[in-house]
XYZ file of C-alpha atoms in Angstrom:
660
model
C 12.252 -21.555 6.552
C 12.544 -20.169 3.005
C 13.665 -23.457 1.643
C 10.878 -25.112 3.247
C 8.484 -22.980 1.341
C 10.338 -23.301 -1.900
C 10.121 -27.027 -1.597
C 6.355 -27.338 -1.145
C 4.681 -29.597 -3.606
C 1.160 -28.327 -4.531
C 0.606 -30.728 -7.422
C -2.263 -32.561 -5.993
C -3.566 -30.131 -3.407
C -5.773 -27.982 -5.556
C -9.059 -28.645 -7.285
C -8.303 -26.695 -10.543
C -5.833 -24.409 -12.150
C -7.368 -21.186 -10.713
C -6.769 -22.491 -7.124
C -3.274 -23.613 -8.106
C -2.414 -20.198 -9.406
C -3.790 -18.450 -6.326
C -1.857 -20.906 -3.999
C 1.377 -20.354 -6.047
C 1.059 -16.558 -5.828
C 0.687 -16.905 -2.099
C 3.806 -19.126 -1.970
C 5.751 -16.548 -3.935
C 4.822 -13.786 -1.627
C 5.811 -15.872 1.359
C 9.330 -16.482 -0.253
C 9.692 -12.768 -0.924
C 8.846 -12.099 2.738
C 11.429 -14.421 4.025
C 14.198 -12.944 1.756
C 17.494 -12.424 3.606
C 18.628 -8.900 4.178
C 22.347 -8.184 3.958
C 23.849 -6.814 7.193
C 20.599 -7.252 8.914
C 20.772 -9.659 12.035
C 17.841 -11.943 12.845
C 17.714 -10.884 16.425
C 18.788 -7.756 18.439
C 17.752 -8.624 22.038
C 17.019 -11.142 24.680
C 14.602 -11.278 27.620
C 15.000 -13.651 30.567
C 11.879 -13.697 32.527
C 11.788 -14.585 36.148
C 8.724 -16.789 35.510
C 6.629 -17.671 32.575
C 5.238 -14.380 31.170
C 1.667 -15.552 30.701
C 1.463 -16.748 34.340
C -0.249 -14.543 36.940
C 2.169 -12.620 39.210
C 3.262 -15.136 41.871
C 2.988 -14.589 45.606
C 5.810 -15.012 48.043
C 5.258 -18.768 48.450
C 5.641 -19.326 44.670
C 8.782 -17.214 44.612
C 10.204 -19.294 47.457
C 9.661 -22.402 45.334
C 11.929 -20.935 42.752
C 9.543 -20.964 39.737
C 11.918 -20.643 36.657
C 11.001 -18.325 33.728
C 11.734 -18.592 30.128
C 14.289 -17.001 27.711
C 13.270 -15.394 24.510
C 15.316 -13.815 21.658
C 13.697 -10.888 20.143
C 14.108 -9.911 16.466
C 12.528 -8.332 13.480
C 10.940 -11.599 12.315
C 9.614 -14.883 13.780
C 12.038 -17.576 13.228
C 11.616 -21.306 13.948
C 13.750 -24.341 13.705
C 13.204 -27.491 11.584
C 10.801 -28.853 14.127
C 8.756 -25.721 14.225
C 9.975 -24.637 17.689
C 10.429 -20.747 17.945
C 14.028 -19.581 18.062
C 13.385 -15.779 17.604
C 10.093 -14.019 18.647
C 8.764 -11.243 16.498
C 9.210 -7.818 18.036
C 5.445 -7.283 17.741
C 4.461 -10.271 19.885
C 3.025 -9.459 23.443
C 5.934 -11.406 25.059
C 8.265 -8.917 23.394
C 6.702 -5.898 24.818
C 8.802 -5.636 27.894
C 12.030 -5.378 25.871
C 10.824 -1.750 25.085
C 8.866 -0.898 28.246
C 10.473 -2.708 31.121
C 12.546 -0.487 33.538
C 14.174 -0.560 36.919
C 10.982 0.952 38.440
C 8.741 -1.559 36.632
C 10.782 -4.632 35.442
C 7.495 -6.339 34.170
C 8.899 -9.684 35.578
C 12.047 -9.450 33.471
C 15.147 -10.495 35.275
C 17.648 -9.681 32.470
C 17.315 -7.673 29.333
C 20.206 -8.108 26.804
C 21.002 -5.939 23.778
C 23.179 -7.219 20.969
C 25.531 -5.017 18.959
C 26.402 -5.612 15.365
C 28.948 -4.355 12.813
C 28.103 -5.108 9.158
C 25.965 -7.927 10.334
C 28.507 -9.540 12.634
C 27.769 -9.837 16.321
C 30.456 -7.726 17.985
C 28.999 -6.781 21.453
C 26.343 -7.285 24.040
C 24.990 -5.360 27.045
C 23.090 -6.664 30.006
C 20.489 -4.984 32.338
C 19.382 -6.754 35.393
C 16.174 -5.072 35.917
C 14.993 -6.923 38.953
C 18.379 -6.472 40.776
C 18.025 -3.585 43.233
C 21.827 -3.317 43.602
C 22.416 -2.511 39.900
C 21.881 1.162 39.221
C 19.871 2.279 36.000
C 22.261 3.455 33.168
C 22.064 4.617 29.658
C 22.478 1.947 27.090
C 25.765 2.500 25.137
C 24.560 0.077 22.352
C 21.252 1.937 22.147
C 23.070 5.275 21.799
C 25.545 3.782 19.182
C 22.605 2.419 17.134
C 20.743 5.732 17.313
C 23.798 7.693 16.160
C 24.877 5.205 13.415
C 25.560 6.818 10.090
C 22.680 7.202 7.634
C 23.688 5.709 4.255
C 20.913 4.531 1.891
C 17.218 4.583 2.537
C 15.383 4.840 5.802
C 15.639 1.720 7.986
C 13.610 0.197 10.786
C 14.073 1.073 14.416
C 12.883 -2.057 16.020
C 16.138 -2.315 18.110
C 15.762 1.282 19.457
C 11.955 1.878 19.940
C 11.493 3.969 23.126
C 8.605 3.376 25.594
C 6.679 6.333 24.569
C 7.000 5.266 20.873
C 5.933 1.731 21.749
C 2.706 2.997 23.348
C 1.774 4.527 20.066
C 2.997 1.678 17.876
C 0.873 -0.785 19.891
C -2.279 1.349 20.106
C -5.393 -0.545 18.946
C -6.838 -0.628 15.423
C -10.219 0.738 16.586
C -9.052 4.236 17.338
C -7.217 6.819 15.276
C -3.954 8.472 16.640
C -2.302 11.855 15.886
C 1.358 12.231 16.519
C 2.971 15.742 16.930
C 6.629 15.251 16.783
C 9.497 17.725 16.132
C 12.386 16.941 13.954
C 14.248 13.681 14.775
C 11.632 12.383 17.221
C 11.010 9.366 15.036
C 7.351 10.110 14.161
C 7.585 8.616 10.635
C 9.314 5.478 11.874
C 6.621 5.186 14.635
C 3.901 5.386 11.977
C 5.392 2.767 9.695
C 6.013 0.459 12.619
C 2.418 0.872 13.773
C 1.342 -0.257 10.427
C 3.599 -3.417 10.834
C 2.138 -3.970 14.262
C -1.450 -3.640 13.214
C -0.838 -6.096 10.320
C 0.517 -8.531 12.772
C -2.247 -8.145 15.261
C -5.128 -7.853 12.716
C -3.829 -9.558 9.672
C -7.063 -11.180 8.320
C -9.121 -7.913 8.797
C -6.585 -5.640 7.163
C -5.828 -8.226 4.395
C -9.512 -7.651 3.408
C -9.833 -3.947 3.794
C -6.193 -2.866 2.912
C -3.675 -0.407 4.364
C -2.207 2.762 2.819
C 0.772 5.062 3.666
C 0.441 8.571 2.345
C 3.615 10.770 2.025
C 4.293 14.327 0.836
C 6.106 13.382 -2.378
C 7.667 10.552 -4.492
C 11.254 11.220 -3.087
C 9.974 10.805 0.464
C 8.100 7.563 -0.389
C 11.273 6.267 -2.175
C 13.192 7.007 1.027
C 10.950 5.027 3.328
C 9.864 2.212 0.900
C 12.211 -0.371 2.320
C 11.206 -0.157 5.987
C 8.081 -2.313 5.978
C 9.446 -4.980 3.462
C 12.402 -5.356 5.986
C 9.771 -6.215 8.566
C 8.150 -8.820 6.142
C 5.212 -6.609 5.161
C 4.957 -6.493 1.454
C 1.221 -5.552 0.898
C 1.090 -1.950 2.104
C 0.589 0.453 -0.674
C 2.202 3.873 -0.710
C 0.920 7.060 -2.478
C 0.862 10.827 -2.362
C -2.357 12.883 -2.001
C -1.982 13.788 -5.598
C -1.868 10.125 -6.557
C -5.244 9.617 -4.635
C -7.037 12.285 -6.593
C -5.612 11.657 -9.988
C -8.979 11.780 -11.836
C -7.524 14.178 -14.420
C -4.028 15.171 -15.566
C -2.459 17.949 -13.668
C -0.590 20.397 -15.906
C -1.263 23.699 -14.246
C -0.630 25.574 -10.982
C -2.496 28.059 -8.897
C -1.050 31.152 -7.173
C -1.040 30.931 -3.330
C -4.270 32.996 -2.922
C -6.374 30.911 -5.276
C -4.925 27.577 -3.855
C -5.933 28.743 -0.391
C -9.562 29.412 -1.397
C -9.748 26.067 -3.428
C -8.501 24.183 -0.378
C -10.862 25.792 1.977
C -13.489 23.381 3.521
C -16.171 25.686 2.540
C -15.643 24.584 -1.067
C -17.253 21.224 -0.133
C -20.593 22.966 0.377
C -20.138 24.880 -2.940
C -19.724 21.552 -4.677
C -22.574 19.906 -2.860
C -24.954 22.717 -3.887
C -23.759 22.519 -7.465
C -24.248 18.710 -7.643
C -27.717 18.850 -6.130
C -28.711 21.722 -8.497
C -28.955 19.213 -11.344
C -32.131 17.699 -9.742
C -35.248 19.224 -11.318
C -38.594 18.637 -9.642
C -41.127 17.046 -12.017
C -43.892 19.003 -13.663
C -45.563 16.115 -15.454
C -46.472 12.516 -14.435
C -45.062 9.376 -15.968
C -47.275 6.989 -17.863
C -46.269 3.389 -18.025
C -47.758 1.180 -20.747
C -47.853 -2.555 -20.092
C -49.782 -4.579 -22.487
C -53.334 -3.127 -22.718
C -53.032 -1.300 -19.369
C -51.658 2.219 -18.789
C -50.345 3.262 -15.286
C -49.886 6.855 -14.415
C -47.729 8.247 -11.546
C -48.882 11.909 -11.181
C -46.447 14.752 -10.855
C -47.185 15.356 -7.250
C -46.290 11.762 -6.378
C -43.086 11.985 -8.274
C -42.253 15.222 -6.374
C -42.828 13.454 -3.121
C -40.431 10.620 -4.125
C -37.660 13.116 -5.257
C -38.312 15.189 -2.102
C -37.763 12.027 0.107
C -34.523 11.118 -1.757
C -33.179 14.676 -1.411
C -33.964 14.662 2.375
C -31.992 11.347 2.788
C -28.940 13.266 1.617
C -27.418 10.098 -0.002
C -24.861 10.038 -2.690
C -26.191 11.682 -6.048
C -25.486 8.564 -8.011
C -27.103 6.239 -5.416
C -30.240 8.402 -5.398
C -30.337 8.381 -9.199
C -30.204 4.559 -9.184
C -32.886 4.474 -6.490
C -35.345 6.738 -8.422
C -36.477 4.280 -11.061
C -37.122 1.647 -8.444
C -39.123 4.104 -6.373
C -41.243 5.065 -9.463
C -41.676 1.398 -10.357
C -42.813 0.716 -6.899
C -45.445 3.390 -7.168
C -46.722 1.615 -10.266
C -46.773 -1.786 -8.503
C -49.036 -0.316 -5.766
C -51.581 0.691 -8.401
C -51.300 -2.755 -9.860
C -52.009 -4.473 -6.582
C -54.940 -2.210 -5.939
C -56.381 -3.249 -9.244
C -56.204 -6.950 -8.269
C -52.890 -7.991 -10.044
C -50.098 -9.777 -8.181
C -46.922 -8.357 -9.554
C -43.443 -9.603 -8.243
C -39.967 -8.168 -8.149
C -39.356 -9.061 -11.853
C -42.300 -6.911 -12.794
C -40.860 -4.021 -10.598
C -37.529 -4.400 -12.399
C -39.259 -4.352 -15.772
C -41.158 -1.267 -15.003
C -37.951 0.387 -13.754
C -36.440 -0.291 -17.098
C -39.454 1.041 -19.018
C -38.630 3.742 -21.684
C -40.931 6.276 -19.982
C -39.538 5.776 -16.559
C -35.827 6.108 -17.979
C -36.846 9.333 -19.737
C -38.405 10.670 -16.488
C -35.323 9.752 -14.465
C -33.042 11.440 -17.071
C -35.034 14.639 -16.963
C -35.497 14.719 -13.058
C -32.050 13.317 -11.977
C -29.659 13.588 -14.921
C -26.057 11.981 -14.588
C -23.397 14.391 -13.368
C -19.684 14.239 -14.599
C -17.546 15.478 -11.585
C -14.780 16.950 -13.725
C -17.298 18.825 -16.086
C -19.082 20.062 -12.988
C -15.866 21.520 -11.534
C -14.859 23.019 -14.873
C -18.203 24.860 -15.105
C -17.790 26.219 -11.606
C -14.328 27.438 -12.389
C -15.134 29.028 -15.787
C -18.864 30.131 -15.409
C -19.036 33.179 -13.151
C -22.851 33.093 -12.910
C -22.961 29.376 -12.049
C -20.223 29.889 -9.339
C -22.055 32.858 -7.913
C -25.300 31.012 -7.505
C -23.798 28.076 -5.604
C -21.114 30.001 -3.727
C -23.721 32.646 -2.567
C -23.256 33.240 1.245
C -20.152 30.991 1.300
C -17.426 32.770 -0.806
C -17.397 36.535 -1.057
C -16.907 38.275 -4.592
C -13.154 38.527 -4.276
C -12.704 34.906 -3.471
C -14.912 33.865 -6.356
C -12.813 35.990 -8.665
C -9.595 34.474 -7.343
C -10.667 30.914 -8.377
C -12.315 31.723 -11.763
C -10.156 31.061 -14.779
C -9.411 34.069 -16.900
C -9.509 32.093 -20.151
C -12.365 29.802 -21.505
C -11.717 26.170 -21.781
C -13.217 23.862 -24.433
C -13.063 20.616 -22.616
C -12.094 18.648 -19.577
C -9.117 17.161 -21.471
C -7.800 20.451 -22.670
C -8.066 22.179 -19.226
C -4.834 22.870 -17.430
C -5.929 21.444 -14.054
C -3.995 22.442 -10.826
C -3.458 20.077 -7.872
C -6.136 21.907 -5.917
C -8.444 21.447 -8.884
C -7.903 17.708 -8.821
C -8.930 17.777 -5.078
C -12.115 19.498 -6.033
C -12.957 16.983 -8.638
C -12.217 14.184 -6.030
C -14.753 15.757 -3.646
C -17.319 16.025 -6.479
C -16.745 12.490 -7.384
C -17.433 11.313 -3.801
C -20.736 13.339 -3.910
C -21.802 11.256 -6.787
C -20.307 7.899 -5.859
C -18.987 6.833 -2.404
C -15.155 6.515 -2.233
C -13.844 3.041 -1.215
C -12.705 2.981 2.460
C -9.501 1.193 3.564
C -8.930 -0.502 7.025
C -6.069 1.855 8.046
C -4.344 4.810 6.564
C -1.016 6.406 7.704
C -0.761 10.093 6.796
C 2.758 11.544 7.177
C 3.751 15.256 6.987
C 0.089 15.991 7.579
C 0.568 19.502 8.616
C 0.955 20.640 5.039
C -2.554 19.465 3.868
C -5.456 21.781 3.093
C -8.841 21.142 4.499
C -10.027 19.778 1.284
C -7.037 17.493 1.107
C -7.795 16.261 4.536
C -11.329 15.486 3.510
C -9.858 13.582 0.413
C -7.567 11.426 2.849
C -10.606 10.994 5.216
C -12.817 9.569 2.527
C -10.214 6.638 2.187
C -10.701 5.662 5.863
C -14.366 6.459 6.794
C -14.873 2.908 8.039
C -11.301 2.447 9.128
C -8.754 4.212 11.326
C -5.819 6.586 10.795
C -2.398 7.438 12.169
C -1.723 11.095 11.465
C 1.936 12.185 11.722
C 3.367 15.726 11.641
C 4.909 18.807 13.139
C 2.961 22.106 13.099
C 6.306 23.888 13.080
C 7.149 22.325 9.799
C 4.010 23.456 7.948
C 5.494 24.823 4.671
C 2.329 25.555 2.633
C 0.272 28.771 2.891
C -2.647 26.617 3.741
C -0.753 24.609 6.473
C -2.931 23.711 9.506
C -2.662 25.715 12.602
C -3.985 23.023 15.072
C -4.367 19.295 15.040
C -7.908 19.474 16.337
C -8.852 21.517 13.207
C -7.029 19.031 10.977
C -8.595 16.053 12.585
C -12.066 17.500 12.270
C -11.599 17.922 8.458
C -10.233 14.361 8.306
C -13.413 13.115 10.004
C -11.453 11.741 12.872
C -12.227 14.307 15.663
C -12.165 11.554 18.256
C -8.412 10.743 17.490
C -5.962 10.712 20.540
C -3.256 13.287 20.129
C 0.231 12.259 21.315
C 3.385 14.392 21.403
C 6.857 13.179 20.938
C 9.506 15.562 22.261
C 12.615 13.505 22.720
C 14.964 13.975 19.726
C 16.994 10.967 18.652
C 18.213 12.140 15.291
C 19.247 15.807 15.379
C 22.311 16.778 17.465
C 21.804 19.124 20.522
C 23.738 22.169 18.993
C 21.797 21.869 15.847
C 18.255 21.499 17.246
C 19.022 24.283 19.714
C 20.015 26.709 16.855
C 16.931 25.658 14.823
C 14.739 26.235 17.847
C 15.456 29.863 17.670
C 12.750 30.010 14.947
C 9.950 28.261 16.985
C 8.587 31.452 18.655
C 8.040 32.966 15.209
C 6.668 29.888 13.397
C 4.827 27.902 16.065
C 4.393 29.766 19.436
C 3.640 27.609 22.276
C 5.033 24.377 20.703
C 7.406 22.403 22.892
C 11.011 22.388 21.543
C 12.609 19.158 20.876
C 15.065 18.074 23.649
C 17.943 16.045 22.060
C 18.820 12.862 23.949
C 21.863 12.262 22.123
C 25.200 12.313 24.018
C 27.188 13.499 20.996
C 26.544 17.265 20.700
C 27.292 17.033 16.942
C 29.194 19.313 14.705
C 27.725 22.779 13.940
C 29.283 25.770 12.066
C 28.038 29.015 10.548
C 30.435 29.979 7.723
C 30.345 33.266 5.696
C 31.143 32.690 1.967
C 31.824 34.921 -1.074
C 31.508 32.263 -3.828
C 29.732 29.101 -4.640
C 32.983 27.299 -4.780
C 33.305 27.719 -1.007
C 29.964 26.005 -0.554
C 31.403 23.030 -2.656
C 34.358 23.067 -0.407
C 32.268 22.828 2.717
C 30.679 19.701 1.115
C 34.120 18.075 0.369
C 35.191 18.759 3.914
C 32.165 16.876 5.301
C 32.575 14.060 2.904
C 35.797 13.102 4.586
C 33.637 11.843 7.427
C 31.672 8.629 7.260
C 28.135 8.669 6.054
C 25.858 10.774 3.793
C 25.971 14.545 3.038
C 23.044 16.663 1.846
C 23.532 19.995 0.289
C 20.303 21.868 0.865
C 19.514 25.233 -0.854
C 16.609 27.351 -1.973
C 15.096 25.988 -5.178
C 16.192 29.060 -7.027
C 19.756 28.359 -6.055
C 19.985 24.821 -7.486
C 21.084 25.701 -10.989
C 24.020 27.771 -9.717
C 25.135 25.091 -7.246
C 24.844 22.433 -9.943
C 27.319 24.310 -12.076
C 29.668 24.710 -9.135
C 29.569 21.033 -8.382
C 30.156 20.111 -12.109
C 33.155 22.473 -12.167
C 34.841 20.668 -9.380
C 33.864 17.128 -10.743
C 32.049 16.402 -7.551
C 29.309 13.799 -8.248
C 25.978 13.923 -6.489
C 22.416 12.520 -6.423
C 18.935 13.857 -6.423
C 16.551 13.671 -3.452
C 15.341 10.254 -2.592
C 18.099 8.367 -4.644
C 20.042 5.797 -2.715
C 23.478 6.840 -1.603
C 26.401 4.442 -2.386
C 29.957 4.165 -1.136
C 31.160 6.060 -4.288
C 28.497 8.864 -4.214
C 27.477 10.054 -0.907
C 26.493 13.682 -1.659
C 22.798 14.646 -2.516
C 21.699 18.023 -3.820
C 18.367 18.883 -2.340
C 15.973 21.669 -3.176
C 14.596 23.102 0.052
C 11.012 22.269 -1.127
C 11.870 18.457 -1.241
C 13.951 18.334 1.987
C 11.030 17.460 4.262
C 11.233 13.976 5.730
C 14.770 13.282 4.460
C 17.847 12.968 6.676
C 21.639 12.982 6.115
C 24.581 12.445 8.410
C 25.894 15.872 7.517
C 24.160 18.820 5.841
C 25.437 21.878 4.186
C 22.568 24.535 4.268
C 23.236 27.142 1.669
C 21.849 30.728 2.021
C 19.133 30.579 4.773
C 17.740 33.967 3.713
C 17.193 32.607 0.145
C 15.244 29.681 1.494
C 12.937 32.245 3.347
C 12.595 34.420 0.300
C 11.559 31.539 -1.883
C 8.215 31.060 -0.186
C 5.145 33.377 -0.682
C 5.191 34.791 2.908
C 7.662 35.029 5.706
C 5.933 32.573 8.115
C 6.020 29.895 5.493
C 9.650 30.716 4.545
C 10.754 30.421 8.074
C 9.063 27.137 8.447
C 10.769 25.949 5.361
C 14.131 27.042 6.858
C 13.307 25.147 10.133
C 12.832 21.961 8.069
C 16.105 22.574 6.301
C 18.051 23.224 9.510
C 16.892 19.929 11.076
C 17.816 17.364 8.371
C 21.351 16.568 9.850
C 22.167 13.590 12.026
C 25.725 14.276 12.929
C 26.605 17.844 11.775
C 25.455 20.999 10.111
C 27.360 23.722 8.255
C 25.487 26.903 7.379
C 26.949 28.801 4.527
C 25.828 32.339 3.604
C 26.944 35.324 1.603
C 23.751 37.311 2.355
C 22.917 38.252 6.004
C 21.164 35.557 8.032
C 17.450 35.998 8.838
C 17.156 38.110 11.930
C 15.166 35.453 13.702
C 18.297 33.293 13.951
C 20.259 36.030 15.619
């Protein structure tokens, strides 16, 4: 298929060089999408239907006639032969759906479902289920279990061979509605979100090609970890970003303390900004006189005031209203011209709108607003903030967000991440933000209300897939409920789904971590591991950092990746200990190799990552590294649940009492 595309001759099929360049770019993208992936088989399953899948369910007479069905091989990509006949069906096609949802109770007209097993790309096993045979008992798939428990080396990979029925329902949900997925560690929520994007691009390709799709992750390390999943499924056009990337109107060089960040991230700040923006509008006290030739046309102040009042009442974007104002004034002049017997047209109205007197009036009534300068004034001018935060923020909250030192300009200001979000809100008040067709927001529990609003602006006319775990909220402003978060996002109608079956974290590990749930997320359903392998778990007291390195070396004797997770403050000491023993390691998000399988991970960057084995250093230090105990325990919960096959907890200090 790739060679066919490479051999296309477009010499005489385009009208000009521009069309030729566009067509060549499309061909190049198609070739990239058809690239071979090492050790990735083209198909992983087979469905034998009892009858053609698009045919209505037969009655008894039809069955008696022995109507034969069809056989389909299911894979990551559609594959056809030289004649164009399909050999492998894309996993997203409707005919592939029973591979994920058919069961003994509801075989969905499938007689046989076959799973194929591979080792390094070589077919090594297969497993059959005769779903319509009442004499065959339902059994757990050994190949499915092996695929789930396969060692994690390198970046995150697709799960098309192991998608479960409850996951498939979310993946194939329609484009029109938004979905929120609450899922504990190892339930596959990130993979479900990414595969949902791939499915939507398959089912609504033309629409999403026009409007665009975006995956938003918590940090660069996480995005690097997941960046190969969609390309492996042939989807190359999906953009990835962090929330900080979305709101990068200014250079961020500063930080806020937790209290100030919570106030700046509060949804009430949106009203403070709205008031501050609208305060620039000044009601006119004088009329406008427009001179055209020998005639003078006057729009009195009371009529201008009516026009301005109407624009304010419409509550449209500040910039849009400012662009409409000269046209409204010009229209008032044209009405006078028509009354005097003239017959002006649109060109006259445009000329009047560009008149010097009209421009001067617009500048005085509705001056331009620079969003960054506006936010800077709010944060540095106590009186200006007090006026617009009156009745919204109390005096203490206003003092928290005011900068102690004066700033000369926008460029010299040391903006914080929360400040950048405020500037993005102000920018949207002036000029509407471009909306995409679909946005996936991962690790959503950590966003502030103002950050939710920033993401929501990117999908006002589209839909969203929101992924997260309330128990893993590790910011002081982490959301307490999905209903609240979705309201800030502007997607209050979203359907909330919960994944509770754990496919990644071993039973003993998730049971230990779940001891924290009553303290960090009361009422949340604990994850139930479906893995047959209970995993390796050990709590090991230590007296020196060298013993932590010893634990890493022990786990490196196993196959797969090893993550050493520690409180951020402990990273320098552990770096020295690793260097002293000559043990090489990577940073979070870097791809492991056969030679280097150990990654040193600060606890603040562990979210979303996974390793076959994890050494968790000093749990109490992880808790103490956060501004409050609740956030610290949530950070610890995240760190405890990064292991796929085994976890060793090392500690010199006493363990947190919540783990007792």
